[in-house]
mmCIF file of C-alpha atoms in Angstrom:
data_model
loop_
_atom_site.group_PDB
_atom_site.id
_atom_site.type_symbol
_atom_site.label_atom_id
_atom_site.label_comp_id
_atom_site.label_asym_id
_atom_site.label_seq_id
_atom_site.Cartn_x
_atom_site.Cartn_y
_atom_site.Cartn_z
ATOM 1 C CA MET A 1 -178.981 3.212 71.572
ATOM 2 C CA TYR A 2 -178.996 6.349 69.400
ATOM 3 C CA ALA A 3 -175.356 7.331 69.919
ATOM 4 C CA PRO A 4 -173.342 4.521 69.433
ATOM 5 C CA LEU A 5 -175.556 2.912 66.735
ATOM 6 C CA LEU A 6 -178.413 5.229 65.358
ATOM 7 C CA LYS A 7 -176.411 8.320 64.973
ATOM 8 C CA PRO A 8 -173.452 7.115 62.965
ATOM 9 C CA LEU A 9 -176.000 5.557 60.541
ATOM 10 C CA ALA A 10 -178.126 8.495 60.576
ATOM 11 C CA ASP A 11 -174.969 10.907 60.027
ATOM 12 C CA PHE A 12 -173.782 8.730 57.094
ATOM 13 C CA LEU A 13 -176.970 8.906 55.384
ATOM 14 C CA ALA A 14 -177.438 12.436 55.864
ATOM 15 C CA ALA A 15 -174.059 13.531 54.683
ATOM 16 C CA LEU A 16 -174.555 11.242 51.369
ATOM 17 C CA ILE A 17 -178.011 12.805 50.765
ATOM 18 C CA GLY A 18 -176.605 16.206 51.412
ATOM 19 C CA LEU A 19 -173.679 16.118 49.007
ATOM 20 C CA ILE A 20 -175.940 14.675 46.305
ATOM 21 C CA LEU A 21 -178.444 17.492 46.526
ATOM 22 C CA LEU A 22 -175.724 20.273 47.222
ATOM 23 C CA SER A 23 -173.420 18.979 44.316
ATOM 24 C CA PRO A 24 -174.516 21.501 41.747
ATOM 25 C CA LEU A 25 -174.006 24.438 44.401
ATOM 26 C CA PHE A 26 -170.595 22.585 45.465
ATOM 27 C CA VAL A 27 -169.299 22.991 41.735
ATOM 28 C CA LEU A 28 -170.385 26.281 41.399
ATOM 29 C CA ILE A 29 -168.525 27.415 44.566
ATOM 30 C CA TRP A 30 -165.467 25.243 43.762
ATOM 31 C CA LEU A 31 -165.259 27.208 40.705
ATOM 32 C CA GLY A 32 -165.405 30.396 42.321
ATOM 33 C CA LEU A 33 -163.068 29.725 44.822
ATOM 34 C CA CYS A 34 -160.418 28.147 42.251
ATOM 35 C CA ILE A 35 -160.633 31.760 40.532
ATOM 36 C CA ALA A 36 -160.398 33.747 43.674
ATOM 37 C CA ASN A 37 -157.768 31.705 45.434
ATOM 38 C CA SER A 38 -155.478 30.896 42.398
ATOM 39 C CA GLY A 39 -156.262 27.493 41.992
ATOM 40 C CA LYS A 40 -156.687 26.665 45.804
ATOM 41 C CA PRO A 41 -160.267 25.948 46.717
ATOM 42 C CA PHE A 42 -159.961 23.918 49.617
ATOM 43 C CA PHE A 43 -158.780 24.423 53.115
ATOM 44 C CA PHE A 44 -157.090 21.362 54.992
ATOM 45 C CA GLN A 45 -156.093 21.469 58.739
ATOM 46 C CA LYS A 46 -155.413 19.007 61.464
ATOM 47 C CA ARG A 47 -158.194 18.798 63.910
ATOM 48 C CA PRO A 48 -158.674 16.628 67.174
ATOM 49 C CA GLY A 49 -161.589 14.327 67.030
ATOM 50 C CA LYS A 50 -163.389 11.657 69.513
ATOM 51 C CA ASN A 51 -160.706 10.954 72.337
ATOM 52 C CA GLY A 52 -158.300 13.688 70.911
ATOM 53 C CA ARG A 53 -157.508 11.602 67.598
ATOM 54 C CA ILE A 54 -156.324 13.593 64.982
ATOM 55 C CA PHE A 55 -157.863 13.828 61.481
ATOM 56 C CA THR A 56 -157.839 16.568 58.840
ATOM 57 C CA ILE A 57 -160.650 18.742 58.193
ATOM 58 C CA VAL A 58 -161.890 20.219 54.817
ATOM 59 C CA LYS A 59 -163.660 23.388 54.033
ATOM 60 C CA PHE A 60 -164.119 25.665 51.314
ATOM 61 C CA LYS A 61 -161.408 28.184 51.628
ATOM 62 C CA THR A 62 -162.747 31.752 52.459
ATOM 63 C CA MET A 63 -159.024 33.415 52.797
ATOM 64 C CA ASN A 64 -156.287 33.968 50.042
ATOM 65 C CA ASP A 65 -152.853 33.598 50.827
ATOM 66 C CA ARG A 66 -151.526 37.255 50.529
ATOM 67 C CA ARG A 67 -148.542 38.282 52.690
ATOM 68 C CA ASP A 68 -146.668 41.433 53.660
ATOM 69 C CA LYS A 69 -143.407 42.438 52.371
ATOM 70 C CA ASP A 70 -141.792 40.331 55.143
ATOM 71 C CA GLY A 71 -143.500 37.166 54.071
ATOM 72 C CA ASN A 72 -146.131 37.011 56.786
ATOM 73 C CA LEU A 73 -149.803 36.399 56.239
ATOM 74 C CA LEU A 74 -151.882 39.459 56.463
ATOM 75 C CA PRO A 75 -154.698 39.689 58.912
ATOM 76 C CA ASP A 76 -157.763 37.451 58.322
ATOM 77 C CA ALA A 77 -160.105 40.604 57.640
ATOM 78 C CA GLU A 78 -157.715 41.474 54.818
ATOM 79 C CA ARG A 79 -157.288 37.999 53.285
ATOM 80 C CA LEU A 80 -160.831 37.637 53.147
ATOM 81 C CA THR A 81 -162.092 37.317 49.449
ATOM 82 C CA ARG A 82 -165.353 38.731 48.147
ATOM 83 C CA ILE A 83 -166.702 35.339 47.489
ATOM 84 C CA GLY A 84 -164.946 34.159 50.553
ATOM 85 C CA LYS A 85 -166.796 36.713 52.804
ATOM 86 C CA PHE A 86 -170.368 35.465 50.928
ATOM 87 C CA VAL A 87 -169.428 31.895 51.360
ATOM 88 C CA ARG A 88 -168.595 32.212 55.075
ATOM 89 C CA LYS A 89 -171.941 34.572 55.901
ATOM 90 C CA THR A 90 -174.065 32.007 54.277
ATOM 91 C CA SER A 91 -171.874 28.854 56.040
ATOM 92 C CA LEU A 92 -171.434 27.247 52.894
ATOM 93 C CA ASP A 93 -167.990 27.080 53.713
ATOM 94 C CA GLU A 94 -169.008 23.994 55.731
ATOM 95 C CA ILE A 95 -170.396 22.078 52.866
ATOM 96 C CA PRO A 96 -167.138 19.780 52.201
ATOM 97 C CA GLN A 97 -167.109 18.519 55.856
ATOM 98 C CA LEU A 98 -170.057 16.329 54.718
ATOM 99 C CA PHE A 99 -167.026 13.990 53.444
ATOM 100 C CA ASN A 100 -165.620 14.144 57.032
ATOM 101 C CA VAL A 101 -168.856 12.847 58.207
ATOM 102 C CA LEU A 102 -168.865 10.212 55.508
ATOM 103 C CA LYS A 103 -165.515 9.163 56.801
ATOM 104 C CA GLY A 104 -166.729 8.805 60.161
ATOM 105 C CA ASP A 105 -164.192 11.426 61.740
ATOM 106 C CA MET A 106 -167.081 14.028 62.385
ATOM 107 C CA SER A 107 -170.726 14.143 63.106
ATOM 108 C CA LEU A 108 -173.328 16.408 61.763
ATOM 109 C CA VAL A 109 -173.888 17.553 65.482
ATOM 110 C CA GLY A 110 -171.393 17.753 68.072
ATOM 111 C CA PRO A 111 -168.815 20.321 69.538
ATOM 112 C CA ARG A 112 -167.155 22.227 66.746
ATOM 113 C CA PRO A 113 -163.426 20.500 66.428
ATOM 114 C CA LEU A 114 -160.685 23.007 67.474
ATOM 115 C CA LEU A 115 -156.995 23.106 67.009
ATOM 116 C CA PRO A 116 -154.349 20.601 67.971
ATOM 117 C CA ASP A 117 -152.553 23.432 69.541
ATOM 118 C CA TYR A 118 -155.178 23.613 72.511
ATOM 119 C CA LEU A 119 -155.080 20.173 73.613
ATOM 120 C CA HIS A 120 -152.529 20.695 76.295
ATOM 121 C CA LEU A 121 -154.483 23.713 77.700
ATOM 122 C CA TYR A 122 -157.734 22.427 78.316
ATOM 123 C CA ASN A 123 -158.469 21.370 81.877
ATOM 124 C CA GLU A 124 -160.080 18.045 83.097
ATOM 125 C CA PHE A 125 -163.748 19.761 82.328
ATOM 126 C CA GLN A 126 -162.767 21.219 78.893
ATOM 127 C CA ARG A 127 -161.369 17.940 77.751
ATOM 128 C CA ARG A 128 -164.683 16.392 78.143
ATOM 129 C CA ARG A 129 -165.719 17.879 74.706
ATOM 130 C CA HIS A 130 -163.625 15.231 73.063
ATOM 131 C CA GLN A 131 -165.739 12.206 74.550
ATOM 132 C CA VAL A 132 -168.074 12.539 71.459
ATOM 133 C CA LYS A 133 -167.207 12.891 67.912
ATOM 134 C CA PRO A 134 -166.633 16.773 66.861
ATOM 135 C CA GLY A 135 -169.608 17.930 64.508
ATOM 136 C CA ILE A 136 -170.448 20.515 61.498
ATOM 137 C CA THR A 137 -172.759 22.278 64.114
ATOM 138 C CA GLY A 138 -173.406 22.002 67.578
ATOM 139 C CA TRP A 139 -175.022 23.286 71.005
ATOM 140 C CA ALA A 140 -172.275 26.355 70.816
ATOM 141 C CA GLN A 141 -172.987 26.972 67.390
ATOM 142 C CA VAL A 142 -176.521 27.835 67.732
ATOM 143 C CA ASN A 143 -176.101 29.660 71.041
ATOM 144 C CA GLY A 144 -173.559 32.453 69.912
ATOM 145 C CA ARG A 145 -170.997 30.441 67.501
ATOM 146 C CA ASN A 146 -168.042 33.428 67.087
ATOM 147 C CA ALA A 147 -169.804 35.793 69.162
ATOM 148 C CA ILE A 148 -169.439 34.024 72.721
ATOM 149 C CA SER A 149 -166.584 33.685 74.964
ATOM 150 C CA TRP A 150 -164.463 30.625 75.064
ATOM 151 C CA GLN A 151 -165.715 29.751 78.589
ATOM 152 C CA GLN A 152 -169.195 29.680 77.291
ATOM 153 C CA LYS A 153 -168.311 27.350 74.366
ATOM 154 C CA PHE A 154 -166.809 24.900 76.589
ATOM 155 C CA GLU A 155 -169.683 24.997 78.727
ATOM 156 C CA TYR A 156 -172.185 24.202 75.909
ATOM 157 C CA ASP A 157 -169.812 21.673 74.551
ATOM 158 C CA VAL A 158 -169.991 19.656 77.574
ATOM 159 C CA TRP A 159 -173.423 20.318 78.224
ATOM 160 C CA TYR A 160 -173.655 18.776 74.813
ATOM 161 C CA VAL A 161 -172.015 15.657 75.728
ATOM 162 C CA ASP A 162 -174.334 15.074 78.974
ATOM 163 C CA HIS A 163 -177.440 15.632 77.042
ATOM 164 C CA LEU A 164 -176.567 13.974 73.687
ATOM 165 C CA SER A 165 -179.768 12.218 72.320
ATOM 166 C CA PHE A 166 -182.042 12.503 69.228
ATOM 167 C CA LEU A 167 -184.449 15.005 70.227
ATOM 168 C CA VAL A 168 -181.429 17.378 71.159
ATOM 169 C CA ASP A 169 -179.690 16.911 67.709
ATOM 170 C CA LEU A 170 -182.766 17.797 65.955
ATOM 171 C CA LYS A 171 -183.542 21.040 68.090
ATOM 172 C CA ILE A 172 -179.580 21.846 67.217
ATOM 173 C CA LEU A 173 -180.094 21.149 63.703
ATOM 174 C CA PHE A 174 -183.095 23.120 63.447
ATOM 175 C CA LYS A 175 -181.782 26.204 65.262
ATOM 176 C CA THR A 176 -178.706 25.919 62.756
ATOM 177 C CA PHE A 177 -181.241 26.305 59.866
ATOM 178 C CA VAL A 178 -182.642 29.254 61.732
ATOM 179 C CA LYS A 179 -178.899 30.955 62.394
ATOM 180 C CA VAL A 180 -177.570 30.466 58.831
ATOM 181 C CA PHE A 181 -180.813 32.024 57.466
ATOM 182 C CA LYS A 182 -180.307 35.222 59.854
ATOM 183 C CA ARG A 183 -176.484 34.850 59.413
ATOM 184 C CA GLU A 184 -176.093 35.229 63.263
ATOM 185 C CA GLY A 185 -172.873 34.860 65.247
ATOM 186 C CA ILE A 186 -170.685 34.486 62.226
ATOM 187 C CA ASN A 187 -167.927 36.660 63.100
ATOM 188 C CA ALA A 188 -166.236 37.376 66.408
ATOM 189 C CA VAL A 189 -166.825 40.935 68.005
ATOM 190 C CA ASN A 190 -164.901 43.359 66.160
ATOM 191 C CA ALA A 191 -162.928 40.810 64.528
ATOM 192 C CA ALA A 192 -163.241 38.434 61.360
ATOM 193 C CA THR A 193 -162.413 35.212 63.432
ATOM 194 C CA ILE A 194 -162.152 34.159 67.084
ATOM 195 C CA GLU A 195 -159.303 35.187 68.941
ATOM 196 C CA PRO A 196 -156.997 31.914 69.994
ATOM 197 C CA PHE A 197 -157.408 30.142 72.816
ATOM 198 C CA ASN A 198 -154.872 30.766 75.491
ATOM 199 C CA GLY A 199 -155.940 28.398 78.346
ATOM 200 C CA LYS A 200 -157.674 30.775 80.394
#
C-alpha cells in the first residue's frame, strides 16, 4: 500500500512544498553559480531510474569547466568553485532534484541514481537496486555516503529495496538532516568525488 500509492503522493507533495519554501535560497544559489560558472548554474546528466529507465537528473553545478592546455578537464578538486564547495558541503546542490521528484523520475528516499555506464557492470544482486525509484537521499547516504566502498553502497541499496516502508523512509530522512548538519561523508577519502565503479 505504501510503496505503490502513498509514497509517490507523499513525494510529490513534499517536493512541491519544498520548492516553494526553498525558492528564495534557490534563487540566491542560482545567481551565485551563474557568476561562478559563466552562466551555467545547473548540471544535467543521464541517469538510470526504476527498472533501468534513463532520465535526466538536474543538480546545481558545483564545478566549472576549466581545462588543461590539451583540452582535457582538470581534476574535480581543481574545478570545484568556492561557492560550489559551500553548496556541495551543505548538500544544497541537491535542491533542483526536487523537480525530478515532481516529474516522477525520483523519490525523496531511495538508492542514489548512478551512471548509465555502470549498468552492464552490475551483477544480479547489485542490479536489484533498480527495483525502486532512485532517491535524493538513501540508506547508503546516511551510512557513509561517499566515504564508504562500492560494495557497502550496493549492500545498503539492496537492503533498502528489501525493507522499504514508511518508518524506514522517515528514519532515513531524519538521519539525512543530521548528516547534512554535521557535513559528514560528503567526499570520498582523499578525494573530492568517489572513484568510478569498475565492476569489482
